[in-house]
Short mmCIF file of C-alpha atoms in Angstrom, two decimals:
data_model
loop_
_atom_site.label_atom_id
_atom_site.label_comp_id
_atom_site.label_asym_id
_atom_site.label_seq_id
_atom_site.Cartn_x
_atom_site.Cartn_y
_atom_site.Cartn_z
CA UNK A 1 0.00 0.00 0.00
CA UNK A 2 0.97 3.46 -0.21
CA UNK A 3 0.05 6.84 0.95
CA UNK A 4 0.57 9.97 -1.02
CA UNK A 5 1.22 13.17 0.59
CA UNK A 6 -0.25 16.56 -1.45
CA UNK A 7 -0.04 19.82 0.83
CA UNK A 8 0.76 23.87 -0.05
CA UNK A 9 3.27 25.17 1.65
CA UNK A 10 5.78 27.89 1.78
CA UNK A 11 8.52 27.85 -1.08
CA UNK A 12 11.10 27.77 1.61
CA UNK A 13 10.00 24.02 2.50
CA UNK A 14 12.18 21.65 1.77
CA UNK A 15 12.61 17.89 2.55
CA UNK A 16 14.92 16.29 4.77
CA UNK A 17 14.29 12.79 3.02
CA UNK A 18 16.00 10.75 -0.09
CA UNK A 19 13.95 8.64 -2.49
CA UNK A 20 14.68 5.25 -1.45
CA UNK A 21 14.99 5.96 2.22
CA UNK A 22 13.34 4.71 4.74
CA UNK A 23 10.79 6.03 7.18
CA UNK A 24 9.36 5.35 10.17
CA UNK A 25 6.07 7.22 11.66
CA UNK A 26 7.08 10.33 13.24
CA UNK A 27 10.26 11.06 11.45
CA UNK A 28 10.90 14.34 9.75
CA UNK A 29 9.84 14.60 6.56
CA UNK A 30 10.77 18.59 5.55
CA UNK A 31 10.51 21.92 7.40
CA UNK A 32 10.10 25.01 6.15
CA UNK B 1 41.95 -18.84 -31.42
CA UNK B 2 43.95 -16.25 -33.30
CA UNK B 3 44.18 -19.24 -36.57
CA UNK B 4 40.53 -19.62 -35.50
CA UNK B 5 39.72 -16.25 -36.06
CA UNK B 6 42.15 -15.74 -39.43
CA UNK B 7 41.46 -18.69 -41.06
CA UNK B 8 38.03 -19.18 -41.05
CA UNK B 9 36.28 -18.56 -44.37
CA UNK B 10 33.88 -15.38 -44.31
CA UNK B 11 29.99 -16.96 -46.44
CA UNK B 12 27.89 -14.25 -47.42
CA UNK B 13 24.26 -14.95 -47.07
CA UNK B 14 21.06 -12.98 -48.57
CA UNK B 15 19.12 -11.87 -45.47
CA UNK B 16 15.44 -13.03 -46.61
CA UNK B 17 13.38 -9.82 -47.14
CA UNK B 18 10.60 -11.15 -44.65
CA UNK B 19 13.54 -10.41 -41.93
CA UNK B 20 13.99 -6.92 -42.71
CA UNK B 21 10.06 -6.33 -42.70
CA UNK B 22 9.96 -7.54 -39.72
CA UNK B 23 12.90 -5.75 -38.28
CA UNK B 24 10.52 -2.98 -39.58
CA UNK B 25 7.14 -3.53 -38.31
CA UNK B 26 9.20 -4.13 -34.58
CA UNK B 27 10.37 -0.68 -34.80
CA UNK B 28 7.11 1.02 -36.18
CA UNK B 29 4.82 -0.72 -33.16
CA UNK B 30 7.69 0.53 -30.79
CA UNK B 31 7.38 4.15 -32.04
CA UNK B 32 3.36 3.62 -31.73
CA UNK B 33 3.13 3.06 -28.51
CA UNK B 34 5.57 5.29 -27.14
CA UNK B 35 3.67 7.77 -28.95
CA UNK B 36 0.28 6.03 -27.10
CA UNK B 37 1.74 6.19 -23.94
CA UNK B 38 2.44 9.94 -24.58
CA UNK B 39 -0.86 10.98 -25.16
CA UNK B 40 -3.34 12.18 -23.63
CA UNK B 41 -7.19 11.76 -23.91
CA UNK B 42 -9.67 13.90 -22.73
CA UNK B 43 -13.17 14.21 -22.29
CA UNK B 44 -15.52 16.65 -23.37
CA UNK B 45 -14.92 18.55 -19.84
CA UNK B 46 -11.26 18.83 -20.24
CA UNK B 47 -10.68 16.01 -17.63
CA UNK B 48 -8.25 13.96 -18.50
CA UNK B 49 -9.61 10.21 -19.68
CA UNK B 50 -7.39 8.07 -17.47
CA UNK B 51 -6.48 4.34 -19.04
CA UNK B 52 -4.57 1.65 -18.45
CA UNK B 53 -0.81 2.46 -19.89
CA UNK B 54 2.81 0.62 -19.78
CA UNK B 55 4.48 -2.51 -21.19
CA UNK B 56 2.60 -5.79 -21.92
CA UNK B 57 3.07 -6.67 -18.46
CA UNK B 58 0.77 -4.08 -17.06
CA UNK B 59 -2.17 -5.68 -19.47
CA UNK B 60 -2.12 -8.80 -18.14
CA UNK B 61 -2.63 -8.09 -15.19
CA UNK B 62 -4.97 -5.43 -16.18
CA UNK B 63 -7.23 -8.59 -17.33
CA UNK B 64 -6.73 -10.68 -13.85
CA UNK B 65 -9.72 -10.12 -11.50
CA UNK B 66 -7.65 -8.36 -9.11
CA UNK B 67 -10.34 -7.20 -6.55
CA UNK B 68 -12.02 -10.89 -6.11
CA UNK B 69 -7.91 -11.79 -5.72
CA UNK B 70 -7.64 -9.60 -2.95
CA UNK B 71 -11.03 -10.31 -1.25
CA UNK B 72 -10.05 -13.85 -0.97
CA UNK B 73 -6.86 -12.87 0.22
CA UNK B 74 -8.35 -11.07 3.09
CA UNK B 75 -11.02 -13.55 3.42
CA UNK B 76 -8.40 -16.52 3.75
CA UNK B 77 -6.11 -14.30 6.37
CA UNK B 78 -9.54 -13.67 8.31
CA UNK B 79 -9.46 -16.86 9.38
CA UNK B 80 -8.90 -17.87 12.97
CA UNK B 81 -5.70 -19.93 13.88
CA UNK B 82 -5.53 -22.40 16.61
CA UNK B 83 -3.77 -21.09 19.22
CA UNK B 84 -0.86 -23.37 19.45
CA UNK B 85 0.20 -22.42 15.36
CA UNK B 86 -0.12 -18.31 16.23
CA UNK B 87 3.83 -17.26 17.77
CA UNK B 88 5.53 -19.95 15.27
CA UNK B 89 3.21 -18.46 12.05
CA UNK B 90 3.85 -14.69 12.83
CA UNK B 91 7.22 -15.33 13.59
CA UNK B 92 7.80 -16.66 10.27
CA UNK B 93 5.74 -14.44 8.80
CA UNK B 94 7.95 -11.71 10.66
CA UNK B 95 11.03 -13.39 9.66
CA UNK B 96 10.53 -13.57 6.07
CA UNK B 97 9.44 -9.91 5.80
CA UNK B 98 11.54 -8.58 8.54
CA UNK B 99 8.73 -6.94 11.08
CA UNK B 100 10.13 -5.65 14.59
CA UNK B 101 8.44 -8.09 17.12
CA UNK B 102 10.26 -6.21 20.17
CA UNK B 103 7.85 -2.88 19.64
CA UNK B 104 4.14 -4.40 18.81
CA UNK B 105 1.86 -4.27 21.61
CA UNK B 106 0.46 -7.01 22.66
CA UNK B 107 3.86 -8.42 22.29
CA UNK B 108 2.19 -11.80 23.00
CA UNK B 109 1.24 -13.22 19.78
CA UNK B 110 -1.35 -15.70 20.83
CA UNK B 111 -3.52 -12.47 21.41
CA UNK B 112 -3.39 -12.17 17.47
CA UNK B 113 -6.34 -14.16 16.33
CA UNK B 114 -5.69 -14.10 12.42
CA UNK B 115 -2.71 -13.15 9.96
CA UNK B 116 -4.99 -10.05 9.38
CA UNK B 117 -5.08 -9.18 13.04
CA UNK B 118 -1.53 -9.03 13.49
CA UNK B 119 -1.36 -7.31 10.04
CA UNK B 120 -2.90 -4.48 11.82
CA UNK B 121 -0.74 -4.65 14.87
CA UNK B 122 -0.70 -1.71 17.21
CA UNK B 123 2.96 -0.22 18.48
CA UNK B 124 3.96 0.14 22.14
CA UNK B 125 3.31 3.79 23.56
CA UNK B 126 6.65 5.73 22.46
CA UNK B 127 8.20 3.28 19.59
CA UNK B 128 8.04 6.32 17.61
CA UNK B 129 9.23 9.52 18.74
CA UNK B 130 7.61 12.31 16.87
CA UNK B 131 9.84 14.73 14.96
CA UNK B 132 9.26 18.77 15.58
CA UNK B 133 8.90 19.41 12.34
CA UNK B 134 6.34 20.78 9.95
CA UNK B 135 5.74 17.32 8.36
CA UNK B 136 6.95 14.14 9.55
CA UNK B 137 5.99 10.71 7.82
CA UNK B 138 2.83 9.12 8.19
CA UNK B 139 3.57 5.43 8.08
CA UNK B 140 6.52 3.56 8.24
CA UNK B 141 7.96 2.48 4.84
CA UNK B 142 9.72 3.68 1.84
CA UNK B 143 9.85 6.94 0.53
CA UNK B 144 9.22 6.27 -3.38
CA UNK B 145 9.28 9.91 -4.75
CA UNK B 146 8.59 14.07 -3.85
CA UNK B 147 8.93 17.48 -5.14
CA UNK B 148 6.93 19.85 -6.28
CA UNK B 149 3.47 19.95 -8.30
CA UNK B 150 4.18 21.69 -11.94
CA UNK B 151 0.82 22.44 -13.67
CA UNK B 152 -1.22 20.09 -11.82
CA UNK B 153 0.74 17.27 -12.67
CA UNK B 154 2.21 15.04 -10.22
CA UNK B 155 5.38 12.70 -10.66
CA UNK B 156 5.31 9.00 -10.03
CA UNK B 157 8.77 7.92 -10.73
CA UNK B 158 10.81 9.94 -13.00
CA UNK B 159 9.62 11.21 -16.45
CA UNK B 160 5.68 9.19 -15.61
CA UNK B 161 3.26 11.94 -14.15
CA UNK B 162 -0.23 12.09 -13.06
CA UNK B 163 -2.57 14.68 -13.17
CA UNK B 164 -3.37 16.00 -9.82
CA UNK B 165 -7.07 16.30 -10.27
CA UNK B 166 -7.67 12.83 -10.93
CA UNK B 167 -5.82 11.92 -7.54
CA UNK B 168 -8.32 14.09 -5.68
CA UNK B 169 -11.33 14.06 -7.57
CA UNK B 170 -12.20 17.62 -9.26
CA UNK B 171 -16.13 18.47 -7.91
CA UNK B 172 -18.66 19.32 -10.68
CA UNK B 173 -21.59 21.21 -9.45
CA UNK B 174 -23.65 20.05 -12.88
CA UNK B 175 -25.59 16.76 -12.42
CA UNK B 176 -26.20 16.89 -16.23
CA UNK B 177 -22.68 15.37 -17.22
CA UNK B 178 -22.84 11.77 -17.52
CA UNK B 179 -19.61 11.91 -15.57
CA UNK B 180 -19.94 13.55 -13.08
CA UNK B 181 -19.14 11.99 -10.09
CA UNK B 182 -21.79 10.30 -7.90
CA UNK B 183 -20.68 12.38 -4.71
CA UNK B 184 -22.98 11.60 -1.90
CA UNK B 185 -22.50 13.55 0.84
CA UNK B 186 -22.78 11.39 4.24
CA UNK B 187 -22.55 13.93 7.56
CA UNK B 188 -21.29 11.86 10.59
CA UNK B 189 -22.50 13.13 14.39
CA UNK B 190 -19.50 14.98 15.49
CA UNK B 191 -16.96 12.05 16.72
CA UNK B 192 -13.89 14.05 18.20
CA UNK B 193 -13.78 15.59 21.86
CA UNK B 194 -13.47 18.83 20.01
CA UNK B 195 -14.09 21.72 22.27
CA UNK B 196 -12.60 25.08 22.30
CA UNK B 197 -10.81 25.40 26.16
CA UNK B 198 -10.61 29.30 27.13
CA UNK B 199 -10.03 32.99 25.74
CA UNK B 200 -6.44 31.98 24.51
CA UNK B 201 -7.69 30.37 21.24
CA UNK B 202 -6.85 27.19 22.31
CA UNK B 203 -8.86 24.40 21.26
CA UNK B 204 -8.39 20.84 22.61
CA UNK B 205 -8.20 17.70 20.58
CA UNK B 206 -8.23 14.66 22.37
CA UNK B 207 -6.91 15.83 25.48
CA UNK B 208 -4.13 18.11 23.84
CA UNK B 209 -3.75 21.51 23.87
CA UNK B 210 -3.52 22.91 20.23
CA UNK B 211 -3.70 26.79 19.54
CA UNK B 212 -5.72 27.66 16.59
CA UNK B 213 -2.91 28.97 14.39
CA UNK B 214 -1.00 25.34 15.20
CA UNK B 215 -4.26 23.92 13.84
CA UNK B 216 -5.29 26.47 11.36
CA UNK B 217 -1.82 28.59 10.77
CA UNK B 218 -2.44 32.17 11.74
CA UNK B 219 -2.95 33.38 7.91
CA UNK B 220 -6.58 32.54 6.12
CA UNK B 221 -5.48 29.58 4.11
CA UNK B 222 -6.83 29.40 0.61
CA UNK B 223 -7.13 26.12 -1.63
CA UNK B 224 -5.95 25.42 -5.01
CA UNK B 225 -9.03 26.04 -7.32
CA UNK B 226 -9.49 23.70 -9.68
CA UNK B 227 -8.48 20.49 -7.30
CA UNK B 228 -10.49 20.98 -4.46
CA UNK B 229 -12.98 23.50 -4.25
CA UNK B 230 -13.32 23.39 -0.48
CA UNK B 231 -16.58 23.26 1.53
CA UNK B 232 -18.88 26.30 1.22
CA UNK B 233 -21.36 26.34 3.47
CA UNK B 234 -24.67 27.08 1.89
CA UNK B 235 -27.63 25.80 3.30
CA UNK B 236 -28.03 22.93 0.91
CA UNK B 237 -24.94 21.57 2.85
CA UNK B 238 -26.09 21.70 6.05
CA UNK B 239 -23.94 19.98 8.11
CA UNK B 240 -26.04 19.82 11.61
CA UNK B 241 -28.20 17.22 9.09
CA UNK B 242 -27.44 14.09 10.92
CA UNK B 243 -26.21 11.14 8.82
CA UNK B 244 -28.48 12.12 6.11
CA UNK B 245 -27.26 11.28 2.81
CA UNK B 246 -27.18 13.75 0.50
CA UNK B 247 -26.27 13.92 -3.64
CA UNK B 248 -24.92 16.58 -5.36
CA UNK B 249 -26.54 17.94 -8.21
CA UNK B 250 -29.96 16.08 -7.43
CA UNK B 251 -29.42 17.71 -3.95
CA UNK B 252 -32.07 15.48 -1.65
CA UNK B 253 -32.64 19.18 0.31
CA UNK B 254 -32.29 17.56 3.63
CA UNK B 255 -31.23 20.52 5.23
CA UNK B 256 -34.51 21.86 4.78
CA UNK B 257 -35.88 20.78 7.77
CA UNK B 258 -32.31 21.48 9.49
CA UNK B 259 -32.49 24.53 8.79
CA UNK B 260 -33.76 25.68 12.16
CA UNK B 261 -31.27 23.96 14.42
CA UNK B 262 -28.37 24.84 11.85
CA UNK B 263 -29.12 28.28 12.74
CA UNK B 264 -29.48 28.23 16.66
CA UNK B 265 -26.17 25.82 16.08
CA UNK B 266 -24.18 28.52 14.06
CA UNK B 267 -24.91 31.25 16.27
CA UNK B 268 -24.45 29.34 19.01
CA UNK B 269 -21.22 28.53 17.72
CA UNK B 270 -20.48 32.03 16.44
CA UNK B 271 -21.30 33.13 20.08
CA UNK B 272 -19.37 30.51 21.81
CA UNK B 273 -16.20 31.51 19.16
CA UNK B 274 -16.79 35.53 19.80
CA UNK B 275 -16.96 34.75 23.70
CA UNK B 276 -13.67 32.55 23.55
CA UNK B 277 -12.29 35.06 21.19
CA UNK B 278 -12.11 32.29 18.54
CA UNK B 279 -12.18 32.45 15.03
CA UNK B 280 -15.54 30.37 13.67
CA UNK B 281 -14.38 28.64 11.12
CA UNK B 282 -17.52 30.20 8.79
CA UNK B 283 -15.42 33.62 8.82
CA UNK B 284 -12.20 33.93 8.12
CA UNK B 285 -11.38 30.41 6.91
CA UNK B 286 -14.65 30.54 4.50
CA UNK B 287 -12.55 30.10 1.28
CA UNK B 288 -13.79 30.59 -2.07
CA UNK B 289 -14.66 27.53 -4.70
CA UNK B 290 -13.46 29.47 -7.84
CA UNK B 291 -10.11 29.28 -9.16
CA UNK B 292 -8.14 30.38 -6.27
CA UNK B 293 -4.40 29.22 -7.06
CA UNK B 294 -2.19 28.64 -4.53
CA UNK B 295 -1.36 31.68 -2.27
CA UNK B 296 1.95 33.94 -3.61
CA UNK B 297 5.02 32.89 -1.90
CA UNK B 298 3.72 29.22 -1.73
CA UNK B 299 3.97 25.84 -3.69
CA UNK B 300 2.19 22.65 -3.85
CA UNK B 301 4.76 19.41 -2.87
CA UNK B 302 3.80 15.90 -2.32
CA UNK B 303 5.78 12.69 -0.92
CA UNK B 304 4.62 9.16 -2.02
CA UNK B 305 5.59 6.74 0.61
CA UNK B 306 5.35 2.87 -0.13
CA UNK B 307 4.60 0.37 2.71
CA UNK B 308 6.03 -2.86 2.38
CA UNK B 309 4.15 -6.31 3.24
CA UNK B 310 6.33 -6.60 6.55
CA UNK B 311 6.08 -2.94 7.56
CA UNK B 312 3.43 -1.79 10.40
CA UNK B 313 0.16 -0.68 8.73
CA UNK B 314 -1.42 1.72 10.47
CA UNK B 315 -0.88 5.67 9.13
CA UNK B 316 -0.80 8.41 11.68
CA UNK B 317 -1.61 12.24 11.04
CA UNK B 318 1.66 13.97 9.12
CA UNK B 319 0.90 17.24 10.76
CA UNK B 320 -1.58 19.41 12.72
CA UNK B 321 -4.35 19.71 10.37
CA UNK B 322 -8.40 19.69 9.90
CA UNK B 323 -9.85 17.14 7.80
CA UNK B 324 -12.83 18.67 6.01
CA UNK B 325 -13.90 15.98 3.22
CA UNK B 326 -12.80 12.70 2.15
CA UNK B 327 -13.40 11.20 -1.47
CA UNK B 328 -13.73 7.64 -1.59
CA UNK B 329 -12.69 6.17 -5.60
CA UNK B 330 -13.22 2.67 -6.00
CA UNK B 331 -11.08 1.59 -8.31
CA UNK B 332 -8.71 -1.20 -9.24
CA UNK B 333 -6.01 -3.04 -6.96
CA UNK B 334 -3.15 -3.58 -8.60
CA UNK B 335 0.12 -3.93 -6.86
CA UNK B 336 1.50 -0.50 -6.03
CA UNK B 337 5.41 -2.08 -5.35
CA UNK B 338 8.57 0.10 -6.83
CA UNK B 339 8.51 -2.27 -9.94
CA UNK B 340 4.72 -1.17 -10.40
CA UNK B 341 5.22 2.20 -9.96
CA UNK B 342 8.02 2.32 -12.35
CA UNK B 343 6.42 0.68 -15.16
CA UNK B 344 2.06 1.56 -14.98
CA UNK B 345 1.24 4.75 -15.53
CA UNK B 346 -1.79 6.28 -13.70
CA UNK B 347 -1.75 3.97 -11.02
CA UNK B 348 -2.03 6.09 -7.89
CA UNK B 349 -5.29 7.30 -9.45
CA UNK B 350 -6.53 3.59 -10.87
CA UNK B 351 -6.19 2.57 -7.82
CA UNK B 352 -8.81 2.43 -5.05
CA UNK B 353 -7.91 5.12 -3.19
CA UNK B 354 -9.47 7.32 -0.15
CA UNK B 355 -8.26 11.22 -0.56
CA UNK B 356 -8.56 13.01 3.02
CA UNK B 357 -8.52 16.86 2.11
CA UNK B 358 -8.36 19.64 4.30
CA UNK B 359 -6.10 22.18 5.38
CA UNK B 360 -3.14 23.15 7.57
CA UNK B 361 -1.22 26.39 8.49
CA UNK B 362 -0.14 27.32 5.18
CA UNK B 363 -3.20 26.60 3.04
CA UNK B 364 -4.40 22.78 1.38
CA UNK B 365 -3.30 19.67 2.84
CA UNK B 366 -4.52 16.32 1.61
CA UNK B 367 -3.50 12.65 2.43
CA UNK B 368 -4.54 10.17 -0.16
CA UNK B 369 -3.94 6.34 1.65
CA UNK B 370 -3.66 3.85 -2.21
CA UNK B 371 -4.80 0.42 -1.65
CA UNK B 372 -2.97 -2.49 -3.28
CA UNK B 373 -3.82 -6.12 -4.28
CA UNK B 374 -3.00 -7.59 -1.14
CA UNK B 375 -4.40 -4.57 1.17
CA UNK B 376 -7.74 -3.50 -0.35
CA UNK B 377 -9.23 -2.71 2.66
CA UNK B 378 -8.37 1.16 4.42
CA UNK B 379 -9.89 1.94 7.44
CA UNK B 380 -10.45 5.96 8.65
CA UNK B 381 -11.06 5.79 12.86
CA UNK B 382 -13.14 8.97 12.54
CA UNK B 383 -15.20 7.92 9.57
CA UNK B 384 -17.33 4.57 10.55
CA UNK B 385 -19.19 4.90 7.20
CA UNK B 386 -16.37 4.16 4.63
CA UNK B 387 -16.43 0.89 3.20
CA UNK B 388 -13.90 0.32 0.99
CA UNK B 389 -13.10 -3.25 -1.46
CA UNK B 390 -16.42 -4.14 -1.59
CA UNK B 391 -18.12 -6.73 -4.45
CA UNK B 392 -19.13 -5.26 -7.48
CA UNK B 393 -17.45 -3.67 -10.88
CA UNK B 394 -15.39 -0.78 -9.73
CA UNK B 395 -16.95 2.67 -11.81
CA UNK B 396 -15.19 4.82 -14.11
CA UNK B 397 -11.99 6.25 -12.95
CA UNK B 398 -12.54 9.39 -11.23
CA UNK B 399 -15.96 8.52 -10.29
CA UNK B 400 -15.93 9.15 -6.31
CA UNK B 401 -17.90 9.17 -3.24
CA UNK B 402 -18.11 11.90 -0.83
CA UNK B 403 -18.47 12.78 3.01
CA UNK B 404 -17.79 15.57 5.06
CA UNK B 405 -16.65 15.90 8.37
CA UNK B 406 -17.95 19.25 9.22
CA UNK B 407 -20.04 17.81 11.99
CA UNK B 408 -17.15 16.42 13.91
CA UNK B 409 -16.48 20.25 14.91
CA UNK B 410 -18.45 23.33 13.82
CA UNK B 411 -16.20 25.41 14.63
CA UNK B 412 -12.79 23.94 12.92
CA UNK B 413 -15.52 22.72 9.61
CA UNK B 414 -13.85 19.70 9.78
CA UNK B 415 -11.94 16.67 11.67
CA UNK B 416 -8.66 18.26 13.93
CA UNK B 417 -5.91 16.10 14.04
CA UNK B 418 -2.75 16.31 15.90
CA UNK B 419 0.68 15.13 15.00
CA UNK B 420 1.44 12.00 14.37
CA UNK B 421 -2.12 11.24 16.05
CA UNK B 422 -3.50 7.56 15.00
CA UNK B 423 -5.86 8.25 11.81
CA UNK B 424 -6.56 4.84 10.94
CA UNK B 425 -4.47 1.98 8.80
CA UNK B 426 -4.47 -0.54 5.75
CA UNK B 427 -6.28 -4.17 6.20
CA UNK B 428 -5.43 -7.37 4.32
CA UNK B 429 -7.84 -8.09 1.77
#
């Protein structure tokens, strides 16, 4: 399964993840 | 090798012409459907026409009745196990695809009744520290891909896209067209503990203290037009109507009646809010259903994370946000794994799929859980009313059921969720 994340935010977000990394629940996705 | 290689006679041969055509016709079908997979159909709305596309792999198992597969599946991992056969089955089962036993609570496994039961294990209190960040991950898993939106379109793997309104559903106010979607709109008695605390806009969820620009962001957030035109209240949506259903377009005016008690329950509201010093969420956060883009300064971004067979199912909330709607789109249930992804195009919005959209600080949010062959089923814990895999031919992609969640609090227009707060999870079958 999969869930797909689609939100607005500022353009000074940015992620703090790789493709092909793993994740657990909790862990920090991006910040702004 | 070297006399081998000098000394061998060189025989010319005619290549027979039926070679060479074929050589040809090989090349021409390539160049079709690389041109196929290219294009892009629409309808006579504009809305994209979505259909199965990708190599000959993707077509068979376009034909196999994937849905009855995965209802069996669930139906066969349903069934009870003695109790002797549980901790030597699920530790196989964690063995092979590598689950954590140490952190699932109960840790005893003869409490799990069925492979489907532990499927949807719970986790001990504090096996997963929450981030402070913005947005931390929903689920445990993989992340397969993220960036940015660019026109609406949204990127599955590199160089496949998807078009964001057919992930979310785009809402047609005319019941004339033949396609638009059959949105009934289900209110639910409001669920959550929601109630706003004192003067300091606070409002509590659940026992936690959230101030209303955590939930809501201090600034009036807007929503992308043209994906989800966001709730407006008018009093054909009247969302004190108990679990009436309602349809769009042939509106079943059950608010008629309502419309009494929707009153005394919006000023009542409005009164409690101007008392408290709280915003109602009818003012400022009323947001318009016409092409509002994004707001300046901002961007839309989305993450796609992929949750293996072995990882822990359930999804938790990425943020502090208010679910307002969620669009249910039964569709098919192919496998969503990174070899699927890679090679079948569209298939985050084949799939059946639940989109939860609402907002955050900064404007839209939305969280779209994808079922998969063998996970049909996705539970929401604050909406009782979604069934999801059920028997029957799936509809038309983009063809989608709707509920709101206004009743769950009047005053937010919508279900409040905390961080990392348990939203519900992914069933076998």
């Amino acid at each position: 399964s999969t869930i797909v994340l689609v939100f607005e935010a500022p353009k000074s977000f940015e992620f703090a993840v790789k493709a092909g990394q793993k994740v657990k629940v909790g862990n920090r996705l991006g910040d702004v | 090798l070297i006399s081998a290689w000098t000394q061998t006679p060189t025989k010319w041969y005619p290549l027979p012409l039926a070679v060479g055509a074929l050589l040809l016709v090989m090349i021409q079908y390539r160049k079709k459907v690389a041109r196929a997979e290219k294009e892009v159909h629409v309808d006579h709305e504009g809305q994209e026409i979505i259909k199965l596309k990708g190599p000959w792999q993707v077509h068979v198992l376009g034909a196999l009745p994937l849905r009855n597969m995965s209802r069996v599946w669930g139906y066969m991992n349903s069934v009870e196990l003695p109790i002797w056969i549980r901790p030597y089955g699920f530790r196989l089962y964690a063995y092979v695809f590598g689950c954590n036993l140490e952190e699932i609570e109960p840790s005893d496994l003869t409490q799990y009744a069925s492979l489907g039961d532990f499927f949807y294990r719970k986790l001990k209190a504090g096996a997963r520290p929450v981030d402070n960040a913005v947005i931390v991950s929903p689920a445990d898993g993989t992340v397969l891909h993220f960036g940015t939106v660019e026109n609406l379109r949204v990127e599955q793997v590199k160089g496949i896209t998807y078009s964001l309104d057919a992930l979310l559903g785009v809402e047609r106010f005319d019941p004339g067209s033949p396609t638009s979607p059959t949105s009934t709109v289900v209110e639910f008695p409001p669920a959550g503990d929601m109630s706003v605390v004192n003067d300091r806009e606070f409002a509590n969820v659940n026992g936690i203290e959230y101030s209303l620009d955590q939930l809501l962001g201090a600034s009036t957030p807007s929503t992308p037009g043209s994906m989800t035109p966001t709730l407006e209240r008018s009093n054909s949506d009247s969302d004190i109507a108990s679990d009436i259903p309602k349809k769009h377009g042939a509106q079943i005016d059950a608010s008629v009646e309502q419309e009494g008690s929707l009153q005394e329950t919006l000023a009542h509201d409005a009164s409690v809010a101007q008392e408290m010093g709280v915003r109602p969420a009818l003012g400022e956060h009323k947001r318009s259903t016409s092409g509002t883009s994004v707001k300046e300064g901002n961007a839309l971004y989305f993450t796609v994370i992929y949750l293996a067979p072995g990882d822990y199912h359930r999804f938790h909330s990425p943020t502090a946000w208010v679910v307002e709607k969620r669009r249910h789109f039964v569709g098919e249930l192919f496998s969503v794994s990174p070899y699927m992804a890679k090679r079948l195009q569209n298939l985050f919005v084949l799939n059946e799929r639940v989109a939860l959209l609402g907002r955050w600080r900064y404007g839209f949010f939305g969280m779209v859980p994808v079922g998969a062959t063998n996970v049909g089923s996705i539970k929401v814990n604050f909406d009782a009313a979604l069934r999801t895999n059920v028997r029957g031919r799936p509809p038309p992609p983009g063809t989608y059921t709707e509920a709101v969640y206004s009743a769950a609090s009047p005053l937010l227009n919508g279900q409040p969720l905390t961080p990392a707060q348990e939203m519900g999870g992914f069933c076998l079958g």
